[in-house]
Short mmCIF file of C-alpha atoms in Angstrom, two decimals:
data_model
loop_
_atom_site.label_atom_id
_atom_site.label_comp_id
_atom_site.label_asym_id
_atom_site.label_seq_id
_atom_site.Cartn_x
_atom_site.Cartn_y
_atom_site.Cartn_z
CA MET A 3 -17.18 30.15 7.86
CA ILE A 4 -16.76 26.44 7.14
CA THR A 5 -14.13 24.06 8.51
CA VAL A 6 -11.83 21.86 6.43
CA LEU A 7 -10.31 18.85 8.23
CA ILE A 8 -6.74 18.21 7.04
CA PRO A 9 -5.23 14.70 6.99
CA THR A 10 -2.00 14.19 8.93
CA ALA A 11 -0.12 13.68 5.66
CA LEU A 12 -0.80 17.27 4.58
CA ARG A 13 -0.40 19.10 7.88
CA SER A 14 3.22 20.02 7.14
CA PHE A 15 1.74 22.35 4.50
CA THR A 16 -0.89 23.90 6.83
CA GLU A 17 1.41 24.98 9.66
CA ARG A 18 0.53 21.70 11.47
CA GLN A 19 -3.14 22.64 11.65
CA GLY A 20 -5.61 19.74 11.51
CA ALA A 21 -8.57 22.04 10.94
CA VAL A 22 -8.66 25.17 8.81
CA GLN A 23 -11.53 27.66 8.82
CA LEU A 24 -12.36 29.64 5.69
CA GLU A 25 -15.15 31.28 3.71
CA ALA A 26 -16.66 29.18 0.90
CA GLY A 27 -20.08 28.50 -0.56
CA THR A 28 -19.21 25.26 -2.36
CA VAL A 29 -16.77 22.36 -1.98
CA GLY A 30 -14.80 23.56 -5.03
CA GLN A 31 -14.45 27.06 -3.57
CA ALA A 32 -13.30 25.61 -0.26
CA VAL A 33 -10.52 23.53 -1.84
CA ALA A 34 -9.45 26.45 -4.03
CA ALA A 35 -9.35 28.77 -1.00
CA LEU A 36 -7.33 26.21 0.94
CA ALA A 37 -4.78 25.96 -1.88
CA GLU A 38 -4.64 29.75 -2.08
CA ASN A 39 -4.04 30.12 1.66
CA TYR A 40 -1.37 27.40 1.63
CA PRO A 41 0.31 27.52 -1.83
CA ASP A 42 2.59 24.52 -1.14
CA LEU A 43 -0.55 22.38 -0.87
CA LYS A 44 -1.62 23.07 -4.43
CA GLN A 45 0.54 20.48 -6.23
CA HIS A 46 -0.73 17.78 -3.85
CA LEU A 47 -4.38 18.53 -4.56
CA TYR A 48 -4.41 19.55 -8.25
CA ASP A 49 -2.82 17.97 -11.34
CA ASP A 50 -0.88 19.84 -14.04
CA GLN A 51 -4.13 20.66 -15.84
CA GLY A 52 -5.56 22.29 -12.73
CA GLN A 53 -8.00 19.44 -12.09
CA LEU A 54 -8.44 18.01 -8.62
CA ARG A 55 -6.30 14.83 -8.45
CA SER A 56 -8.55 11.81 -8.95
CA PHE A 57 -7.70 10.08 -5.66
CA VAL A 58 -8.64 13.11 -3.54
CA ASN A 59 -11.87 12.30 -1.77
CA LEU A 60 -14.00 15.00 -0.16
CA PHE A 61 -16.69 14.27 2.40
CA VAL A 62 -19.52 16.49 3.65
CA GLY A 63 -21.78 15.19 6.38
CA GLY A 64 -20.25 11.71 6.03
CA ARG A 65 -20.99 11.54 2.29
CA ASN A 66 -18.48 11.59 -0.56
CA VAL A 67 -19.19 14.63 -2.72
CA LYS A 68 -18.78 12.35 -5.78
CA THR A 69 -22.22 10.99 -4.79
CA LEU A 70 -23.58 14.53 -4.30
CA GLU A 71 -22.91 17.42 -6.69
CA GLY A 72 -19.12 17.06 -6.86
CA LEU A 73 -17.20 20.31 -6.48
CA ALA A 74 -20.50 22.20 -6.89
CA THR A 75 -21.85 20.65 -3.68
CA PRO A 76 -23.02 23.60 -1.53
CA LEU A 77 -21.58 24.17 1.93
CA ALA A 78 -23.78 25.73 4.59
CA GLU A 79 -22.43 28.06 7.26
CA GLY A 80 -20.66 26.03 9.97
CA GLU A 81 -20.40 22.86 7.86
CA THR A 82 -17.31 20.61 7.88
CA LEU A 83 -15.48 19.34 4.79
CA THR A 84 -13.13 16.37 5.24
CA LEU A 85 -10.19 15.75 2.90
CA VAL A 86 -9.16 12.09 2.66
CA PRO A 87 -6.97 10.13 0.24
CA ALA A 88 -8.53 7.12 -1.45
CA ILE A 89 -7.11 3.94 0.00
CA ALA A 90 -7.63 0.97 -2.24
CA GLY A 91 -10.53 2.67 -3.91
CA GLY A 92 -12.15 3.41 -0.57
CA ARG A 93 -15.19 5.62 -0.70
CA ASP A 94 -16.74 5.23 2.73
CA ALA A 95 -15.07 7.41 5.32
CA MET B 5 -1.64 -33.39 2.97
CA MET B 6 -1.41 -29.61 2.60
CA ASN B 7 -3.22 -26.76 4.29
CA ILE B 8 -3.80 -23.21 3.09
CA LEU B 9 -0.50 -21.96 4.58
CA ASP B 10 1.43 -24.47 2.44
CA MET B 11 0.04 -22.84 -0.71
CA VAL B 12 1.90 -19.56 -0.14
CA GLY B 13 4.68 -18.56 -2.53
CA HIS B 14 6.25 -20.25 -5.58
CA THR B 15 4.46 -17.72 -7.78
CA PRO B 16 5.07 -17.44 -11.53
CA LEU B 17 7.49 -14.83 -12.87
CA LEU B 18 5.82 -13.23 -15.88
CA LYS B 19 7.56 -11.44 -18.75
CA LEU B 20 5.67 -8.27 -19.70
CA ASP B 21 6.10 -8.54 -23.47
CA LYS B 22 3.32 -6.16 -24.49
CA ILE B 23 4.11 -3.39 -22.02
CA ALA B 24 7.87 -3.67 -22.48
CA PRO B 25 8.55 -5.39 -25.83
CA GLU B 26 12.09 -4.03 -26.11
CA HIS B 27 13.13 -4.66 -22.51
CA ASN B 28 13.23 -7.50 -20.02
CA VAL B 29 10.67 -6.49 -17.39
CA LEU B 30 9.61 -9.44 -15.25
CA ALA B 31 6.92 -9.45 -12.56
CA LYS B 32 6.10 -11.87 -9.78
CA ALA B 33 2.41 -12.81 -9.98
CA GLU B 34 1.75 -12.50 -6.25
CA PHE B 35 -2.01 -12.37 -6.77
CA VAL B 36 -1.97 -16.19 -7.12
CA ASN B 37 -1.16 -16.56 -3.42
CA PRO B 38 -4.09 -18.15 -1.54
CA SER B 39 -5.50 -14.94 -0.01
CA GLY B 40 -4.69 -13.05 -3.21
CA SER B 41 -1.64 -10.94 -2.41
CA VAL B 42 2.08 -10.81 -1.69
CA LYS B 43 1.18 -10.26 1.97
CA ASP B 44 0.56 -13.98 2.42
CA ARG B 45 4.31 -14.45 2.57
CA ALA B 46 4.92 -12.04 5.47
CA ALA B 47 1.75 -13.03 7.34
CA ARG B 48 2.61 -16.73 7.15
CA SER B 49 6.17 -16.07 8.29
CA MET B 50 5.14 -13.90 11.26
CA LEU B 51 2.40 -16.30 12.42
CA LEU B 52 4.61 -19.40 12.14
CA ASP B 53 7.38 -17.52 13.97
CA GLY B 54 4.89 -16.64 16.72
CA LEU B 55 3.76 -20.24 17.00
CA ALA B 56 7.36 -21.50 17.11
CA ARG B 57 8.24 -19.06 19.92
CA GLY B 58 5.11 -19.95 21.87
CA ARG B 59 3.85 -16.36 21.67
CA LEU B 60 0.92 -17.31 19.45
CA THR B 61 -1.36 -19.90 20.98
CA ARG B 62 -4.84 -21.02 19.91
CA ASP B 63 -6.49 -19.01 22.71
CA LYS B 64 -5.01 -15.71 21.52
CA ILE B 65 -6.41 -13.16 19.11
CA ILE B 66 -4.14 -11.99 16.28
CA VAL B 67 -4.17 -8.18 16.29
CA ASP B 68 -2.39 -5.82 13.87
CA ALA B 69 -2.74 -2.68 11.76
CA THR B 70 -3.27 -3.05 8.03
CA SER B 71 -4.62 -1.14 5.06
CA GLY B 72 -6.05 -4.36 3.70
CA ASN B 73 -3.94 -7.09 2.20
CA THR B 74 -2.08 -8.17 5.34
CA GLY B 75 -5.42 -8.15 7.13
CA ILE B 76 -6.95 -10.44 4.52
CA ALA B 77 -3.96 -12.78 4.88
CA TYR B 78 -4.22 -12.81 8.69
CA ALA B 79 -7.98 -13.41 8.45
CA MET B 80 -7.51 -16.40 6.15
CA MET B 81 -4.66 -17.89 8.18
CA GLY B 82 -6.29 -17.17 11.54
CA ALA B 83 -9.32 -19.14 10.37
CA SER B 84 -7.08 -22.02 9.30
CA LEU B 85 -5.12 -21.97 12.56
CA GLY B 86 -8.23 -21.62 14.73
CA CYS B 87 -7.24 -18.19 16.13
CA GLY B 88 -9.39 -15.06 16.32
CA VAL B 89 -8.29 -12.04 14.28
CA GLN B 90 -8.88 -8.33 15.05
CA LEU B 91 -7.63 -5.74 12.59
CA TYR B 92 -7.17 -1.98 12.88
CA MET B 93 -7.59 -0.17 9.60
CA PRO B 94 -8.39 3.37 8.42
CA ALA B 95 -12.13 3.78 7.85
CA ASN B 96 -11.60 4.74 4.20
CA VAL B 97 -10.28 1.29 3.22
CA SER B 98 -12.40 -0.10 0.39
CA PRO B 99 -15.66 -1.92 1.12
CA GLU B 100 -14.41 -4.94 -0.87
CA ARG B 101 -11.51 -5.39 1.53
CA LYS B 102 -13.62 -5.05 4.64
CA SER B 103 -16.10 -7.59 3.24
CA LEU B 104 -13.33 -10.06 2.45
CA ILE B 105 -11.93 -9.81 5.98
CA ARG B 106 -15.33 -10.19 7.63
CA SER B 107 -16.12 -13.18 5.38
CA TYR B 108 -13.25 -15.06 7.03
CA GLY B 109 -14.80 -14.29 10.43
CA ALA B 110 -12.29 -11.61 11.45
CA ALA B 111 -13.21 -8.38 13.26
CA ILE B 112 -12.36 -4.86 12.08
CA VAL B 113 -11.77 -1.77 14.22
CA GLU B 114 -11.92 1.34 12.05
CA THR B 115 -9.51 4.17 12.80
CA ASP B 116 -9.53 7.85 11.82
CA PRO B 117 -9.11 8.13 8.03
CA LEU B 118 -7.34 11.47 8.51
CA GLU B 119 -4.50 9.67 10.29
CA SER B 120 -4.12 7.03 7.56
CA SER B 121 -2.02 3.90 8.28
CA ASP B 122 -0.07 5.56 11.11
CA GLY B 123 -3.31 6.02 13.06
CA ALA B 124 -4.16 2.34 12.61
CA PHE B 125 -0.66 1.33 13.69
CA LEU B 126 -0.79 3.39 16.90
CA ALA B 127 -4.27 2.06 17.77
CA ALA B 128 -3.28 -1.58 17.20
CA ARG B 129 -0.14 -1.18 19.28
CA ALA B 130 -2.07 0.45 22.11
CA ALA B 131 -4.60 -2.42 22.14
CA ALA B 132 -1.84 -5.05 22.10
CA GLU B 133 0.04 -3.37 24.95
CA THR B 134 -3.10 -3.17 27.06
CA ARG B 135 -3.85 -6.90 26.92
CA PRO B 136 -0.72 -8.93 26.06
CA ASP B 137 -2.39 -11.97 27.64
CA LEU B 138 -5.24 -11.74 25.12
CA TYR B 139 -3.53 -10.62 21.93
CA PHE B 140 -0.74 -11.84 19.66
CA TYR B 141 0.65 -8.74 17.96
CA PRO B 142 2.81 -9.60 14.93
CA ASP B 143 3.57 -5.87 14.33
CA GLN B 144 4.30 -6.17 10.62
CA TYR B 145 6.14 -2.84 10.56
CA ASN B 146 8.76 -3.96 13.06
CA ASN B 147 8.85 -7.79 12.92
CA PRO B 148 12.04 -9.22 11.34
CA ALA B 149 10.02 -12.29 10.29
CA ASN B 150 8.35 -10.02 7.70
CA PRO B 151 11.44 -9.28 5.55
CA GLN B 152 12.80 -12.73 6.41
CA ALA B 153 9.86 -14.26 4.47
CA HIS B 154 11.03 -12.44 1.36
CA TYR B 155 14.67 -13.29 2.01
CA ASP B 156 13.76 -16.97 2.27
CA THR B 157 11.26 -17.10 -0.60
CA THR B 158 10.69 -14.09 -2.91
CA GLY B 159 14.38 -13.26 -3.40
CA LEU B 160 15.31 -16.92 -3.80
CA GLU B 161 12.50 -17.53 -6.30
CA ILE B 162 13.48 -14.53 -8.47
CA TRP B 163 17.10 -15.68 -8.47
CA GLU B 164 16.17 -19.23 -9.45
CA GLN B 165 13.49 -18.27 -11.98
CA THR B 166 15.92 -16.00 -13.84
CA GLY B 167 18.77 -18.49 -13.62
CA GLY B 168 20.74 -15.84 -11.73
CA ALA B 169 20.41 -13.35 -14.62
CA VAL B 170 18.38 -10.71 -12.73
CA THR B 171 20.23 -7.37 -12.69
CA HIS B 172 17.71 -5.05 -10.98
CA PHE B 173 14.96 -5.36 -8.40
CA ILE B 174 12.50 -2.48 -8.01
CA SER B 175 9.51 -2.13 -5.72
CA LEU B 176 7.26 0.26 -3.86
CA MET B 177 7.44 0.08 -0.07
CA GLY B 178 4.73 -0.14 2.57
CA THR B 179 6.09 -1.95 5.59
CA SER B 180 9.20 -2.27 3.33
CA GLY B 181 9.28 -6.04 4.04
CA THR B 182 9.12 -7.12 0.39
CA PHE B 183 11.78 -4.66 -0.70
CA VAL B 184 14.16 -5.27 2.20
CA GLY B 185 14.00 -9.08 2.22
CA THR B 186 14.10 -9.54 -1.55
CA ALA B 187 16.86 -6.98 -2.15
CA ARG B 188 18.96 -8.39 0.69
CA ARG B 189 18.73 -11.95 -0.68
CA LEU B 190 19.50 -10.93 -4.25
CA LYS B 191 22.50 -8.89 -3.13
CA ASP B 192 23.72 -11.83 -1.06
CA PHE B 193 23.64 -13.92 -4.25
CA LYS B 194 25.33 -11.22 -6.29
CA ARG B 195 26.53 -7.91 -4.90
CA ALA B 196 26.18 -6.17 -8.30
CA ILE B 197 22.39 -6.57 -8.40
CA ARG B 198 20.86 -3.11 -8.04
CA ALA B 199 17.93 -2.50 -5.71
CA VAL B 200 15.68 0.48 -6.47
CA ALA B 201 13.10 1.58 -3.90
CA VAL B 202 9.97 3.36 -5.09
CA GLN B 203 8.05 6.00 -3.13
CA PRO B 204 4.76 7.80 -3.77
CA ASP B 205 5.54 11.27 -5.18
CA SER B 206 3.52 13.00 -2.46
CA PRO B 207 2.62 12.42 1.18
CA PHE B 208 -0.99 12.57 -0.08
CA HIS B 209 -1.45 9.76 -2.60
CA GLY B 210 -3.70 6.93 -3.77
CA LEU B 211 -1.07 4.16 -3.82
CA GLU B 212 -2.73 1.90 -1.27
CA GLY B 213 -0.48 -0.06 1.03
CA THR B 214 2.54 2.12 0.36
CA LYS B 215 4.19 4.73 2.54
CA HIS B 216 5.77 8.07 1.81
CA LEU B 217 8.61 7.52 4.27
CA ALA B 218 9.65 11.16 4.60
CA SER B 219 6.25 12.09 6.06
CA THR B 220 5.24 8.94 7.96
CA LEU B 221 6.50 6.67 10.72
CA VAL B 222 9.50 4.78 9.31
CA PRO B 223 9.11 1.01 9.82
CA GLY B 224 11.68 -0.57 12.12
CA ILE B 225 12.44 -3.25 9.52
CA TYR B 226 13.42 -0.68 6.88
CA ASP B 227 17.12 -0.85 6.01
CA PRO B 228 18.17 2.42 4.31
CA ASN B 229 21.48 0.88 3.22
CA LEU B 230 19.86 -1.54 0.77
CA ALA B 231 18.47 0.88 -1.80
CA ASP B 232 20.99 1.89 -4.45
CA GLU B 233 18.49 4.46 -5.64
CA VAL B 234 15.10 5.83 -4.56
CA VAL B 235 12.65 6.97 -7.24
CA THR B 236 9.08 8.26 -7.10
CA VAL B 237 5.88 7.37 -8.91
CA SER B 238 2.68 9.40 -9.08
CA THR B 239 -0.75 7.97 -8.39
CA GLU B 240 -1.84 9.01 -11.89
CA GLU B 241 1.11 7.12 -13.45
CA ALA B 242 0.20 4.03 -11.42
CA TYR B 243 -3.47 4.27 -12.45
CA ALA B 244 -2.50 4.53 -16.13
CA MET B 245 -0.19 1.51 -15.96
CA THR B 246 -2.76 -0.51 -14.01
CA ARG B 247 -5.24 0.06 -16.86
CA ARG B 248 -2.58 -0.90 -19.45
CA LEU B 249 -1.73 -4.13 -17.62
CA ALA B 250 -5.39 -5.16 -17.73
CA ARG B 251 -5.98 -4.17 -21.34
CA GLU B 252 -2.65 -5.09 -22.93
CA GLU B 253 -1.36 -7.99 -20.83
CA GLY B 254 -4.65 -9.39 -19.51
CA LEU B 255 -3.37 -8.83 -15.98
CA LEU B 256 -6.07 -7.39 -13.71
CA VAL B 257 -3.88 -6.16 -10.86
CA GLY B 258 -4.02 -3.50 -8.16
CA ILE B 259 -2.73 0.07 -8.13
CA SER B 260 0.58 -0.63 -6.39
CA SER B 261 1.31 -3.26 -9.07
CA GLY B 262 0.73 -0.57 -11.68
CA GLY B 263 3.10 1.73 -9.78
CA ASN B 264 5.74 -1.00 -9.65
CA VAL B 265 5.54 -1.75 -13.38
CA ALA B 266 5.51 1.95 -14.31
CA ALA B 267 8.70 2.48 -12.29
CA ALA B 268 10.25 -0.76 -13.63
CA LEU B 269 9.60 0.26 -17.23
CA ARG B 270 11.04 3.74 -16.66
CA LEU B 271 14.15 2.12 -15.17
CA ALA B 272 14.48 -0.50 -17.94
CA ARG B 273 14.52 2.22 -20.61
CA THR B 274 17.69 3.66 -19.07
CA LEU B 275 19.59 0.36 -18.92
CA PRO B 276 21.93 -1.39 -21.36
CA ALA B 277 20.75 -4.38 -23.43
CA GLY B 278 20.74 -7.61 -21.49
CA SER B 279 19.52 -6.00 -18.26
CA LEU B 280 16.74 -7.84 -16.47
CA VAL B 281 14.42 -5.88 -14.20
CA ALA B 282 12.22 -7.77 -11.71
CA THR B 283 9.27 -6.31 -9.81
CA ILE B 284 6.14 -7.36 -7.93
CA LEU B 285 2.48 -7.63 -8.94
CA CYS B 286 1.24 -7.25 -5.37
CA ASP B 287 -2.42 -8.17 -5.66
CA SER B 288 -5.46 -8.57 -7.88
CA GLY B 289 -7.39 -5.70 -9.42
CA SER B 290 -10.63 -7.34 -8.31
CA ARG B 291 -10.06 -5.62 -4.94
CA TYR B 292 -10.31 -2.19 -6.57
CA LEU B 293 -13.37 -2.50 -8.77
CA SER B 294 -15.28 0.18 -6.83
CA ASP B 295 -12.61 2.69 -7.88
CA SER B 296 -13.31 5.06 -10.74
CA PHE B 297 -9.83 5.00 -12.31
CA TRP B 298 -10.64 2.00 -14.53
CA GLY B 299 -12.68 4.35 -16.70
CA VAL B 300 -15.44 1.83 -17.42
#
C-alpha cells in the first residue's frame, strides 16, 4: 500500500479524506487508481486527451517526479505521494 | 521629491491589436508598477491606511498571507518605510518569488502546500492575533482599503483613459480587491457598464493568485452584487493565451494575465461593434520563467 496526500481543494471529491491509501507500483498507477476510486476527481487531474493536466505536480520523498522518472517513477511499499497544484510555476514543495 | 510608493499606478492602457484585431480589448499594464504587479495598488493603500490610523508604526512588523505578488509589494514598501515584513505563503510558491521577497530583506514563513492560500491565511491571522503589539496585519482578504485602492485609482484610470467609452470590465479574482474596486467605480460613473468576474474552472488549478470561490474561504471584501456575470477559464486556456501575448504582442506577462485576456477575448466576440472590454495584465512573465508551460 502507498499513501496519496490530497490537497484541501480536492477533498470534496475524496469524501473529505486528506490521505488515501491504495495499491500502486508507480506514480502513474497511483494517480490512475485514485481517479478510478473517485471518478469525480478525474476531470480535475486529466485533460480531454487523457493526459495529466500540466499544472498538477506530484512529489515523492520531497522531490517533484518531473525531476525523477515522471509518471514511471516507482513507488515502494509504504511510500507517500503528494499531489499539489503549481502556484506561480512553483516546483519546490 | 518622490519615493517608491509615489510610483504606484497611472499604468498604460494597451490595445491588444494582434490578439484581438476585430475587437476593442484593452489591458492595464500593471507590470510597470514599481514592484512589478497590480498588487502595489492594494499594498500601498493598506499600508498608508494603517499609518494614517496609527496602527502601523515603524517598530511593527507587517505580517500577511500571500501567494507572491502582494508579498513582493509589502517587502518593497516595508523596506522603504523602514518596517520589518513577515509573509506566510504556501511552500510551493515559485523560487523566483521567494528570492524576490528575501532580496528586499523580508522574512517568509512557509505553510502547508496542501492547504494552498487558505492555509497561509489562517497561519498569518493566528500569528497576528497572538502578538498584536508586534505585528501590523493588513489582512488583504478583508481590508476595505484593498478594493478602495482600485476604486480610487484603477477604475478612475480606465474611465479616463477610455474617455468614458469602456463598456465592460472583466477580471479574475484572488482577494477580489481589483475586481470589486474597479467594477464599483466604473458602475458609479455609468450604471450600464458590465462587470464580469472570472473564476478558475476547477478548485484545483494553476492560476496563481486566484481563488475558486465555491471551494475556498470567501474574502470579506467580495461583493457578490457587483458581478453581472461569472465565467470560468481553464489553466490550459490561460497558459495558451500567456504564450500568445508574449509571441504576438511582445507582452511577457504572468498566467493570470493570460487568463484575463482569454476571458476578455471570449467576451468581446459575443458583443456588438463599438463595445470596449477592459482587463488587467496583473504582473510580468519574468516571475514564471521556471514554469514549463512556455514550451521553450
